[in-house]
PDB file of C-alpha atoms and ligand atoms in Angstrom:
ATOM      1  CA  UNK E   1       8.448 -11.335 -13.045  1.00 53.00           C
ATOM      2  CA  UNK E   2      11.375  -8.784 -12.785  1.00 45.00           C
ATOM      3  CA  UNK E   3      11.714  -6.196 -10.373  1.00 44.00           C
ATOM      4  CA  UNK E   4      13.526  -3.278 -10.591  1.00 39.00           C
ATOM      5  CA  UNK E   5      15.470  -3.143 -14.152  1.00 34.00           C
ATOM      6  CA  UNK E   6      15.306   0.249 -14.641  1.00 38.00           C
ATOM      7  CA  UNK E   7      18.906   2.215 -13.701  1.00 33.00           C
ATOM      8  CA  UNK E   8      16.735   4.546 -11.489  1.00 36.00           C
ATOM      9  CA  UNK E   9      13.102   3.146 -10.993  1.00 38.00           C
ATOM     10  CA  UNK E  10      11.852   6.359  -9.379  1.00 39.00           C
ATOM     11  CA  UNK E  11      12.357   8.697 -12.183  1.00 40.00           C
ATOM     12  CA  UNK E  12      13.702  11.992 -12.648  1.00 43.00           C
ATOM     13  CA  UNK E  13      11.203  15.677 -13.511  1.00 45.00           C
ATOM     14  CA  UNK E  14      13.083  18.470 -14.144  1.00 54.00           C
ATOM     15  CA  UNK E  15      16.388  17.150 -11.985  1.00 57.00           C
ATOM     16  CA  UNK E  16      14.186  16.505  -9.023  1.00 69.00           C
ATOM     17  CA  UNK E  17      12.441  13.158  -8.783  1.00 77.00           C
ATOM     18  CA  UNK E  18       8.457  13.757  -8.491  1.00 78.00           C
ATOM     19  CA  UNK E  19       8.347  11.480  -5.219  1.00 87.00           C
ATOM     20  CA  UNK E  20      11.107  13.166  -3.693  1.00 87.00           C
ATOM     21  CA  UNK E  21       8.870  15.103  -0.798  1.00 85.00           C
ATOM     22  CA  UNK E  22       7.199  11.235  -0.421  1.00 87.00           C
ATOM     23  CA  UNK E  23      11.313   9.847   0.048  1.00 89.00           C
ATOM     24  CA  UNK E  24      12.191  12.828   2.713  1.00 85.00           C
ATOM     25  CA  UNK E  25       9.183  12.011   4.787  1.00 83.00           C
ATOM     26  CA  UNK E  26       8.436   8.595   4.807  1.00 84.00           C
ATOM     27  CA  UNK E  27      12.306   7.945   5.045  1.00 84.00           C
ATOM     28  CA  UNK E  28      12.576  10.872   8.218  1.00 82.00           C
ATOM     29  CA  UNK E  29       9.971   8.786   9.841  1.00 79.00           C
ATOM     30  CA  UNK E  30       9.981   5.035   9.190  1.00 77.00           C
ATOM     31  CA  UNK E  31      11.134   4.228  12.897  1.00 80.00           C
ATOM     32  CA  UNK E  32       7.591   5.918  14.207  1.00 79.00           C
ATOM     33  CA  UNK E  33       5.914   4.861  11.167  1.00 77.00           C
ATOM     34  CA  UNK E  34       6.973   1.081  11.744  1.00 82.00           C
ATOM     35  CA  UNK E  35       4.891   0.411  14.744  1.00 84.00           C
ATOM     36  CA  UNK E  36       2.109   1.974  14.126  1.00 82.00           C
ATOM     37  CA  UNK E  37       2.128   0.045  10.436  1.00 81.00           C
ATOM     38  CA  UNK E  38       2.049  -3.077  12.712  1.00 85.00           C
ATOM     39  CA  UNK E  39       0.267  -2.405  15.962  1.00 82.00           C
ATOM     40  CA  UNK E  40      -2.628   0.387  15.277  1.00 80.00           C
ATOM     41  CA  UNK E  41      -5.538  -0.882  16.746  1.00 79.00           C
ATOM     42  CA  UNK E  42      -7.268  -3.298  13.861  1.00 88.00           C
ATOM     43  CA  UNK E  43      -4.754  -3.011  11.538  1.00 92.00           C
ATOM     44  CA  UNK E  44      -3.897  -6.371  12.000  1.00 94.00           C
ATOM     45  CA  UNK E  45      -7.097  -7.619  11.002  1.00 96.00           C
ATOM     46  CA  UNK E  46      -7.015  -5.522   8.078  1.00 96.00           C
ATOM     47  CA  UNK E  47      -4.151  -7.132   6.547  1.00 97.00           C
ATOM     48  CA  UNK E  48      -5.215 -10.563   7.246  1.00 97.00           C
ATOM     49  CA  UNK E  49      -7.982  -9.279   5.575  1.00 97.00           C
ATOM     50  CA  UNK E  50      -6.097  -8.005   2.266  1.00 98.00           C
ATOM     51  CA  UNK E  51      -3.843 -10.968   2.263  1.00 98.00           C
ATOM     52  CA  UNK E  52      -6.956 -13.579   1.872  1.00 98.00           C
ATOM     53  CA  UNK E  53      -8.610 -11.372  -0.155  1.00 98.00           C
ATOM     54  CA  UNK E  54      -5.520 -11.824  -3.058  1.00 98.00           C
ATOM     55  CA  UNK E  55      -6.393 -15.508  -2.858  1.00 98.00           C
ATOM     56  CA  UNK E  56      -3.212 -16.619  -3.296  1.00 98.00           C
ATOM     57  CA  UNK E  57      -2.277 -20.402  -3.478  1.00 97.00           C
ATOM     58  CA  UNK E  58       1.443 -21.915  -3.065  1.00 96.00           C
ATOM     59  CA  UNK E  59       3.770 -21.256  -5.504  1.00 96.00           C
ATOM     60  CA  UNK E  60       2.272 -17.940  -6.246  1.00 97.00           C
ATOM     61  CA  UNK E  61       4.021 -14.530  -6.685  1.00 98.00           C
ATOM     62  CA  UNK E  62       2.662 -11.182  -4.835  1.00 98.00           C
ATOM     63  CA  UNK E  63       3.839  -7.936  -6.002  1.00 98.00           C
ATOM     64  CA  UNK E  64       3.255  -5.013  -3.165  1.00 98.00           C
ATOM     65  CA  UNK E  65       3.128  -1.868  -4.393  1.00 98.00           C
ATOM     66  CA  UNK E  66       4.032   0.601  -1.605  1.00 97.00           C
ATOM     67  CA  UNK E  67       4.971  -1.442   1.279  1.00 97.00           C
ATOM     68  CA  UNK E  68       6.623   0.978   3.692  1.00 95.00           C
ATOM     69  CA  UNK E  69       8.510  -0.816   6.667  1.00 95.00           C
ATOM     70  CA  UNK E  70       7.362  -4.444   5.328  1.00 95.00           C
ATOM     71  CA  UNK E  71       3.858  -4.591   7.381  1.00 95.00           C
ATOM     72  CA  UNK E  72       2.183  -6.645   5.139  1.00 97.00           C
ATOM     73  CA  UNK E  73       4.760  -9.373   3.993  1.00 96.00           C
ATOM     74  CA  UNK E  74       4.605 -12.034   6.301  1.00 94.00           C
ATOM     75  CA  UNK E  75       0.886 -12.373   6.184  1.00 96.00           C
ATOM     76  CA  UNK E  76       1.262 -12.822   2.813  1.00 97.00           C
ATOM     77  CA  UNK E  77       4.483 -14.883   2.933  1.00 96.00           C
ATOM     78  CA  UNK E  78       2.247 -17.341   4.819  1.00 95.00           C
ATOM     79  CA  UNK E  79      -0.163 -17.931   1.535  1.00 96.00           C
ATOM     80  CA  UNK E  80       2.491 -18.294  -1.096  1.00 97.00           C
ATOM     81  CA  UNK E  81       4.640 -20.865   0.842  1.00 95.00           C
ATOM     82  CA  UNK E  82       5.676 -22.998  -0.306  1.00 94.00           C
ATOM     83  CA  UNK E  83       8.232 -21.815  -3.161  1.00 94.00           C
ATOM     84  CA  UNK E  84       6.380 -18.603  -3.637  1.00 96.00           C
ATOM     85  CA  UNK E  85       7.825 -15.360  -4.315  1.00 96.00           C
ATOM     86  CA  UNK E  86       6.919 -11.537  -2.146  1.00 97.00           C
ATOM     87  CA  UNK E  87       8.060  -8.576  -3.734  1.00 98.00           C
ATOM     88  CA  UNK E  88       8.002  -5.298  -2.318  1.00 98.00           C
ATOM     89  CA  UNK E  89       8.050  -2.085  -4.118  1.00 98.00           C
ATOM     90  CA  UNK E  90       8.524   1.220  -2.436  1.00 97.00           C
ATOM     91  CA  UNK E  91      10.276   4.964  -3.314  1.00 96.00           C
ATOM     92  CA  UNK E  92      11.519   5.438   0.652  1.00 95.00           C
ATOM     93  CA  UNK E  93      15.021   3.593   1.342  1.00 94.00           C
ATOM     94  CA  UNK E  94      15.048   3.874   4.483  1.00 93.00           C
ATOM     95  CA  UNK E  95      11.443   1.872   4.559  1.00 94.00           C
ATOM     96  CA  UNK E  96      12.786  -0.558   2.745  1.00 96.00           C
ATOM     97  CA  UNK E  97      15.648  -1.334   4.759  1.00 95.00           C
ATOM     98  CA  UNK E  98      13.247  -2.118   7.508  1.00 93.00           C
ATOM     99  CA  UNK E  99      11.616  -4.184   5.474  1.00 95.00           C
ATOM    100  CA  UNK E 100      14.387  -6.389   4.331  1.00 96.00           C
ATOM    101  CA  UNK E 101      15.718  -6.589   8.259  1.00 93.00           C
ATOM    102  CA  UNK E 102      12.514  -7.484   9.254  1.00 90.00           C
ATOM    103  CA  UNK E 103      12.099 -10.611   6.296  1.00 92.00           C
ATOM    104  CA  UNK E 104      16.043 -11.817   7.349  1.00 90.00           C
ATOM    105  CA  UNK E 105      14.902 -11.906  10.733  1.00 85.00           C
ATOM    106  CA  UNK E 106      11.822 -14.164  10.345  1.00 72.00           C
ATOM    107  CA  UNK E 107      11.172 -16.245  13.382  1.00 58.00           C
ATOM    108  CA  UNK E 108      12.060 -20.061  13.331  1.00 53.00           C
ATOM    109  CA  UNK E 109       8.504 -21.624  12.899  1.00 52.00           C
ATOM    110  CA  UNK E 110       8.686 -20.428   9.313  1.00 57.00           C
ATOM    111  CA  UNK E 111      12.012 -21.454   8.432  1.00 60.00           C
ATOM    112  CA  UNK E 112      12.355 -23.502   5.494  1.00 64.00           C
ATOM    113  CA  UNK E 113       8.913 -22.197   3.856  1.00 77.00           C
ATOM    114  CA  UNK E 114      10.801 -21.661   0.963  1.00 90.00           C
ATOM    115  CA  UNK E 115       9.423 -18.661  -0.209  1.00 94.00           C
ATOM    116  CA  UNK E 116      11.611 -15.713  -2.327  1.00 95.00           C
ATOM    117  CA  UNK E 117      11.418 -12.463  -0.708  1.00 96.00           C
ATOM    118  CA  UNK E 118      12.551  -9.572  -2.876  1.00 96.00           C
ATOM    119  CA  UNK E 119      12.351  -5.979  -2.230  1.00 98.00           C
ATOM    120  CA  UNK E 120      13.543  -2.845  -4.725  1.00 97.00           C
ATOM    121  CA  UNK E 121      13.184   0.718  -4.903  1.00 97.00           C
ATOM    122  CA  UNK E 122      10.653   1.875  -7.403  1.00 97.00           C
ATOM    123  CA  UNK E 123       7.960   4.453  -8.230  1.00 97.00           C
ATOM    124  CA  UNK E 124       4.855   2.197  -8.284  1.00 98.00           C
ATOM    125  CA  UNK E 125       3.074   4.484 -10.319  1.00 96.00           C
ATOM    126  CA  UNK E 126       4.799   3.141 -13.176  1.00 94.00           C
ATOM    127  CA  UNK E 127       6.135   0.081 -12.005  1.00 95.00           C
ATOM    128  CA  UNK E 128       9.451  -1.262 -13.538  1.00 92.00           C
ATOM    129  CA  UNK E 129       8.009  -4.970 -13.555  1.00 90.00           C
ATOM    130  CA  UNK E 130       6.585  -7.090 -15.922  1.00 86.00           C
ATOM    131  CA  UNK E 131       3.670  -9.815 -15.637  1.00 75.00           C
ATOM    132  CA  UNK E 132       2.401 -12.138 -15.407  1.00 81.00           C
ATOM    133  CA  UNK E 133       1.766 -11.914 -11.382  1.00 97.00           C
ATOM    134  CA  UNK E 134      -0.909 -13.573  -9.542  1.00 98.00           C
ATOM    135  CA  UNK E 135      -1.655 -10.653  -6.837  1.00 98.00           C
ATOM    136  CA  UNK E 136      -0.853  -6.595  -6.851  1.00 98.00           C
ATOM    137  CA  UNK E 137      -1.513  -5.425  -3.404  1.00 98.00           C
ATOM    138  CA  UNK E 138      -1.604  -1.433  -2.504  1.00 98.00           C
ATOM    139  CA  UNK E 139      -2.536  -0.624   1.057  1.00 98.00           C
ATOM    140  CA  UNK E 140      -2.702   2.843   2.687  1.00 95.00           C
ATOM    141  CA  UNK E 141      -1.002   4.462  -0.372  1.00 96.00           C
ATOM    142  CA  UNK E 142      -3.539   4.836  -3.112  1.00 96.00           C
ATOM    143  CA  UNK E 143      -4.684   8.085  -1.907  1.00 93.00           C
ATOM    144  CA  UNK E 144      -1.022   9.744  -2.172  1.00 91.00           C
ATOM    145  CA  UNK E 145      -1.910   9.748  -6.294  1.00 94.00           C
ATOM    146  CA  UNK E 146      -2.948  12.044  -8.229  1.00 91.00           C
ATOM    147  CA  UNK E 147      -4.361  10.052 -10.996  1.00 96.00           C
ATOM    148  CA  UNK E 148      -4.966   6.914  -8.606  1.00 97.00           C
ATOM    149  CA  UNK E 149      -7.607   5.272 -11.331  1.00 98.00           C
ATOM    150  CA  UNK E 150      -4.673   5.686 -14.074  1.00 98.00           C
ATOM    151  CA  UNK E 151      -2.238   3.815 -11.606  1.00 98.00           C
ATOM    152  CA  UNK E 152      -4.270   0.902 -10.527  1.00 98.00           C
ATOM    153  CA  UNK E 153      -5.017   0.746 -14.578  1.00 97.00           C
ATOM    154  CA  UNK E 154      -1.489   0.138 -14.642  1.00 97.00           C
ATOM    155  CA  UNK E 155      -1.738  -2.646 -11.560  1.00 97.00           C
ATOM    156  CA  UNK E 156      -5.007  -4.105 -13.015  1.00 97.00           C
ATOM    157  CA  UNK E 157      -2.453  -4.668 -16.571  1.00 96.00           C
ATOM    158  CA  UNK E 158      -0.095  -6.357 -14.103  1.00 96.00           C
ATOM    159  CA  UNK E 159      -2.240  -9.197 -12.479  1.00 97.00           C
ATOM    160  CA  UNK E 160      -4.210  -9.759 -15.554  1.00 93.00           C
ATOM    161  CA  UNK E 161      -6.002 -12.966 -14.209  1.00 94.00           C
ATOM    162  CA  UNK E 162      -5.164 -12.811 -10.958  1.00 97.00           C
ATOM    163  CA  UNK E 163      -6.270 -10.454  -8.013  1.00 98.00           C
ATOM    164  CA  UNK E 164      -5.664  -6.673  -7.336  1.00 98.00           C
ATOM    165  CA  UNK E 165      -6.255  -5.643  -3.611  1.00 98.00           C
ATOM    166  CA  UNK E 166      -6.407  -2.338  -2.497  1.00 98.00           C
ATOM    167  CA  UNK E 167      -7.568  -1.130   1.395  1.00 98.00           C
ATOM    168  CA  UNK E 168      -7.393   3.005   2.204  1.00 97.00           C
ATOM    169  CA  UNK E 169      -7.854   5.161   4.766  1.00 94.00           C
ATOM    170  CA  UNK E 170     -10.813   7.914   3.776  1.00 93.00           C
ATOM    171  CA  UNK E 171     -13.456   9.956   5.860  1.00 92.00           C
ATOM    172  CA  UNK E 172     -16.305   7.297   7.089  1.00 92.00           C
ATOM    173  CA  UNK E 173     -19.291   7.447   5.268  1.00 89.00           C
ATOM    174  CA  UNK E 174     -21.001   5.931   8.392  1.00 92.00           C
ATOM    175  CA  UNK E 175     -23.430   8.919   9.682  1.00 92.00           C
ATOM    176  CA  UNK E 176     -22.345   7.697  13.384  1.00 91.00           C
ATOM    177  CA  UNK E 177     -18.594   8.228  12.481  1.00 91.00           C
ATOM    178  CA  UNK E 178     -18.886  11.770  10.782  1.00 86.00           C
ATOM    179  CA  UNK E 179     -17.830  13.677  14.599  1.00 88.00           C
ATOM    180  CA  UNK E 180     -14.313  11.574  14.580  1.00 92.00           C
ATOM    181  CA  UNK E 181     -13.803  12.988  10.945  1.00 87.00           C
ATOM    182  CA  UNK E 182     -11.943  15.716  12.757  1.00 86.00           C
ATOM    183  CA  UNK E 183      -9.714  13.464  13.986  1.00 88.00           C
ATOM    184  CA  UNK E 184      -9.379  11.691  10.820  1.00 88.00           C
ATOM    185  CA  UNK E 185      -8.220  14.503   9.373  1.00 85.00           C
ATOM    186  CA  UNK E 186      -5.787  15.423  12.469  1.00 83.00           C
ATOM    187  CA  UNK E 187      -4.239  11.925  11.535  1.00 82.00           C
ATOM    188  CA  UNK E 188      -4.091  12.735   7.394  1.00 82.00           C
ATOM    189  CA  UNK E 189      -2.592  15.984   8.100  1.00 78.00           C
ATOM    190  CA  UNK E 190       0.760  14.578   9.769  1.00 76.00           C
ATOM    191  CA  UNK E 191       0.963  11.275   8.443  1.00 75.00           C
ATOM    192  CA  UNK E 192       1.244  13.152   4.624  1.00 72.00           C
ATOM    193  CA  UNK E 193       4.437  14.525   3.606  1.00 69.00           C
ATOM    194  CA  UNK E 194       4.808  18.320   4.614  1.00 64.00           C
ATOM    195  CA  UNK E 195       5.769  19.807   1.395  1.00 56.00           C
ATOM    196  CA  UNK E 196       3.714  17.109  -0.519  1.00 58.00           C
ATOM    197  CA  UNK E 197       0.772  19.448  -2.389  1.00 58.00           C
ATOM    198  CA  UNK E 198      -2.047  17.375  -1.371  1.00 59.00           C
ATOM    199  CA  UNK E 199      -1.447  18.290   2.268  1.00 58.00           C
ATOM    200  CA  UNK E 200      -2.152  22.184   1.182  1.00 59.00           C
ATOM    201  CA  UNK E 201      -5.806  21.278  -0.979  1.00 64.00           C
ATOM    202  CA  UNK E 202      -8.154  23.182   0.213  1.00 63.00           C
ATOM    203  CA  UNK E 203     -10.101  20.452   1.735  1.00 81.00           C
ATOM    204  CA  UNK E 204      -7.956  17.736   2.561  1.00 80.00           C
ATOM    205  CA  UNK E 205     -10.407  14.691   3.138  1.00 86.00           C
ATOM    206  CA  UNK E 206     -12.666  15.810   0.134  1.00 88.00           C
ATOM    207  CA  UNK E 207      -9.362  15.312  -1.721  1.00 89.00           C
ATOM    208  CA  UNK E 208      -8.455  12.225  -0.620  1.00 91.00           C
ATOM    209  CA  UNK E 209     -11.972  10.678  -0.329  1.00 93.00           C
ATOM    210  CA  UNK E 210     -11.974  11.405  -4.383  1.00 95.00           C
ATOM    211  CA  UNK E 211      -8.878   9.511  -4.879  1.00 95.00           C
ATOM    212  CA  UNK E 212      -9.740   6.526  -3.067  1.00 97.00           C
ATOM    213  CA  UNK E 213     -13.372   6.736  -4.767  1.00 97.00           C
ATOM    214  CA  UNK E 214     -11.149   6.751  -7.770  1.00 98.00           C
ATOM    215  CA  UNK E 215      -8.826   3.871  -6.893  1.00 98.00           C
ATOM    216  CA  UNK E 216     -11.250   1.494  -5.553  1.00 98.00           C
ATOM    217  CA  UNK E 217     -13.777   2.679  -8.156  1.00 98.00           C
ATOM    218  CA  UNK E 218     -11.483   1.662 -11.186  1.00 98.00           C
ATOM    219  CA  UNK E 219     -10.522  -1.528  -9.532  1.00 98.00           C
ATOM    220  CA  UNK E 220     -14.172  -2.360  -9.071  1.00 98.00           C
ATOM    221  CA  UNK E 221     -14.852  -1.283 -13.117  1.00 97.00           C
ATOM    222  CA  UNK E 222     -11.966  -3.459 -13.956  1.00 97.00           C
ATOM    223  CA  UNK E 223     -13.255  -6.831 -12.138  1.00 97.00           C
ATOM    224  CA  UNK E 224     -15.221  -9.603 -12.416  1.00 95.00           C
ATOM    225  CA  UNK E 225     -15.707 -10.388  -9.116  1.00 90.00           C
ATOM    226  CA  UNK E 226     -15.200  -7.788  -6.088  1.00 94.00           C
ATOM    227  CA  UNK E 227     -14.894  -8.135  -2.528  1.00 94.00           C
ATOM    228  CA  UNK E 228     -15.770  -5.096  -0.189  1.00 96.00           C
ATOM    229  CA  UNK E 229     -15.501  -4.606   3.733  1.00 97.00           C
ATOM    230  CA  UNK E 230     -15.206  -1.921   5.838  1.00 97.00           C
ATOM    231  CA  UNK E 231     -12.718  -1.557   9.248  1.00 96.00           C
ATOM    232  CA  UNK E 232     -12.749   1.376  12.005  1.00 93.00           C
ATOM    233  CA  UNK E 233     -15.977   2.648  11.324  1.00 94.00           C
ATOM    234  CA  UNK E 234     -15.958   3.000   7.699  1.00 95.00           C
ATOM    235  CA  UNK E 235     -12.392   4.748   8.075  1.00 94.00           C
ATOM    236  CA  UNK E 236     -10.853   1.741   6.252  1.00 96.00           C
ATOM    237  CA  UNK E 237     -11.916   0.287   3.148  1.00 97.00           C
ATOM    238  CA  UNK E 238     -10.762  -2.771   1.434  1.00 98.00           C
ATOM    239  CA  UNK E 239     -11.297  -3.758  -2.054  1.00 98.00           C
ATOM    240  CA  UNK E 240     -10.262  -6.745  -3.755  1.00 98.00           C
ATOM    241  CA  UNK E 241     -10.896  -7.886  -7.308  1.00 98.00           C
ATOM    242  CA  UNK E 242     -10.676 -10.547  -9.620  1.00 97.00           C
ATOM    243  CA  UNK E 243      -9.100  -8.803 -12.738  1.00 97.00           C
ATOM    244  CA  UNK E 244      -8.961 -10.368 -16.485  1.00 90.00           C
TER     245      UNK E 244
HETATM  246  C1  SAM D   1       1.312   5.232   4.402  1.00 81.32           C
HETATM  247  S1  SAM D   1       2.708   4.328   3.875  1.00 81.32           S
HETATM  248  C2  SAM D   1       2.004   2.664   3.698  1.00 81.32           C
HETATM  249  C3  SAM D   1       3.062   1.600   3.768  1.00 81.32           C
HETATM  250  C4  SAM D   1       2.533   0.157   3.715  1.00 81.32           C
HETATM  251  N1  SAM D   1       1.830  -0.103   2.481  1.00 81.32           N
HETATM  252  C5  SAM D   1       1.644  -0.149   4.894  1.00 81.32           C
HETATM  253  O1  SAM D   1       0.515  -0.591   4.708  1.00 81.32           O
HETATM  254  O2  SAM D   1       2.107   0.013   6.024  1.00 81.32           O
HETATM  255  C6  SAM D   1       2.840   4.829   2.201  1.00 81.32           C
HETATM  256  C7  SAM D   1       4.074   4.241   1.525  1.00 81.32           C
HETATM  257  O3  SAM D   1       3.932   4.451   0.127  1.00 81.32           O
HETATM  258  C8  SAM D   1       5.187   4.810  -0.403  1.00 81.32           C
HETATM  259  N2  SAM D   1       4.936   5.553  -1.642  1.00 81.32           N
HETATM  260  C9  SAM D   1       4.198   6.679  -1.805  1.00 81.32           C
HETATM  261  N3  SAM D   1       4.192   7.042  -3.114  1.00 81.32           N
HETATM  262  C10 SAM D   1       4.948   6.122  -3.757  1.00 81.32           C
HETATM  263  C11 SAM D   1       5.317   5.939  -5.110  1.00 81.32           C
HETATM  264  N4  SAM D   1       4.913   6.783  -6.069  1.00 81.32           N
HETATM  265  N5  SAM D   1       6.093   4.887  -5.424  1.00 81.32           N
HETATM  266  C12 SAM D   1       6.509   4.014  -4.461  1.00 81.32           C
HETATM  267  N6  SAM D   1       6.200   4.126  -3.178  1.00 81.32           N
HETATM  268  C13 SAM D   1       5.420   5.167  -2.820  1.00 81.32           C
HETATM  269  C14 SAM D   1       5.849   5.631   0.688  1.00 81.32           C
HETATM  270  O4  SAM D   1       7.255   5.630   0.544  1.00 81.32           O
HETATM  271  C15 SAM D   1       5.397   4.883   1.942  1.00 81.32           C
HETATM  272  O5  SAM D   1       6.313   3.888   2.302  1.00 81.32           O
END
C-alpha cells in the first residue's frame, strides 16, 4: 500500500483546488477543532466503537480517510500492533501536523509496539493509494461530499476483503431527539467551512442527512455483513461492513 504518489494529491479545478474552502477552514481551526475531536462528550466511545468495528488483527494495515488532528489513530494503533501499519489521509496541513506531533509523542506504555504510522496530504475522494488494505475508515467527513456513495465506491474498491467503517453526524431520527435538531444544526452550521456551498443549501440537515443516507447506504449495498449502532441520540451513526 502506497500513500501519497501523486506530485499534488489534492488536485487542481480551474487553478483553484476543489477542497481549497475545506484546507482554509479546517487548517484556521485545527487547535479548537483538536479537543473537541478528542474530548466531546461520547466521542470516545464512538471511536472505540469504529476501531473494533474494522476488525483488525496484528500485522494489519488501516487506511483513514479524513483524519483531521489524528483522533482516531491510537485506538486503532492499538489493534494493528504488532508490526502493523496506520495511515492517515487528509487535505488540511495544518491537521495533519497535529496529527504527526501527536503519533511522535506517544506515551511510553506503547513503545516498542512496532507499528508504522504514516500520514500524507491527499484528497480522499480519489485517493492516491493502492490496495490491497485490510480497513478504510471515514469518520465525521462523509457528509462534506457531494457524491458520498461514488466515494465510498471508491473506499469499498480499496479494502476489497477487508472492512470499510464509516460513523457521521446527521439529524436523529429518534422522535424524542427531533427538539435538539436545532441545535444540531447550530453545531453543522459552524463546524462546515464558511464559503463551502453546502453550508448555503437551502436546508442544511436535509442535505446532509441525504449524504450520509448515501454513504452509509452504499456501504451497506456493498457488504456482506454490516454492523449498525447509534451514539447521542441517534445524532451519530456508525456503519461498518465487511466488503468483497
Ligand atoms: C470534521 S473533520 C473530521 C476529522 C477526523 N476524521 C475526526 O474524526 O476527528 C473533517 C476532516 O475531513 C477533511 N476533509 C474534508 N474533505 C476532504 C477531502 N476531500 N479530502 C481529504 N480530507 C478531507 C478535513 O480536512 C477535516 O480534517
Amino acid at each position: 500500500m502506497t500513500p501519497g504518489t501523486r506530485p499534488d494529491a489534492a488536485g487542481d479545478t480551474d487553478g483553484r483546488r476543489p477542497t481549497a474552502d475545506v484546507e482554509r477552514f479546517y487548517g484556521r481551526w485545527a487547535g479548537l477543532y483538536d479537543p473537541i475531536a478528542r474530548r466531546f462528550p461520547r466521542v470516545r466511545a464512538v471511536r472505540e466503537a469504529v476501531a473494533d468495528a474494522c476488525r483488525l488483527a496484528p500485522g494489519d494495515t488501516v487506511v483513514e480517510m479524513g483524519c483531521g488532528t489524528g483522533a482516531n489513530v491510537s485506538y486503532l494503533r492499538e489493534r494493528v500492533a504488532p508490526g502493523g501499519r496506520v495511515v492517515g489521509l487528509d487535505v488540511t496541513a495544518p491537521a495533519l501536523r497535529r496529527a504527526r506531533r501527536r503519533a511522535e509523542r506517544r506515551p511510553a506504555p506503547h513503545d516498542g509496539d512496532d507499528v508504522t504510522v504514516a500520514f500524507a496530504r491527499a484528497d480522499v475522494s480519489d485517493p492516491p493509494v493502492s490496495g490491497p488494505v485490510d480497513a478504510v475508515v471515514g469518520t465525521f467527513v462523509s457528509g462534506m461530499f457531494a457524491d458520498a456513495a461514488a466515494v465510498v465506491d471508491g473506499w469499498c474498491d480499496l479494502a476489497a476483503d477487508g472492512h470499510v467503517v464509516l460513523a457521521d453526524g446527521a439529524p436523529s431520527r429518534r422522535p424524542a431527539a427531533r427538539p435538539l435538531n436545532a441545535l444540531f444544526r447550530a453545531v453543522t452550521v459552524v463546524s462546515t467551512p464558511p464559503t463551502a456551498r453546502l453550508r448555503y443549501e437551502r436546508d442544511l440537515l436535509a442535505g446532509l442527512r441525504e449524504r450520509v443516507d448515501a454513504a452509509h447506504g452504499r456501504l451497506r449495498e456493498r457488504s456482506t455483513a454490516t454492523a449498525s449502532r447509534e451514539f447521542l441520540l441517534g445524532f451519530v451513526r456508525l456503519t461498518g461492513g465487511r466488503v468483497e
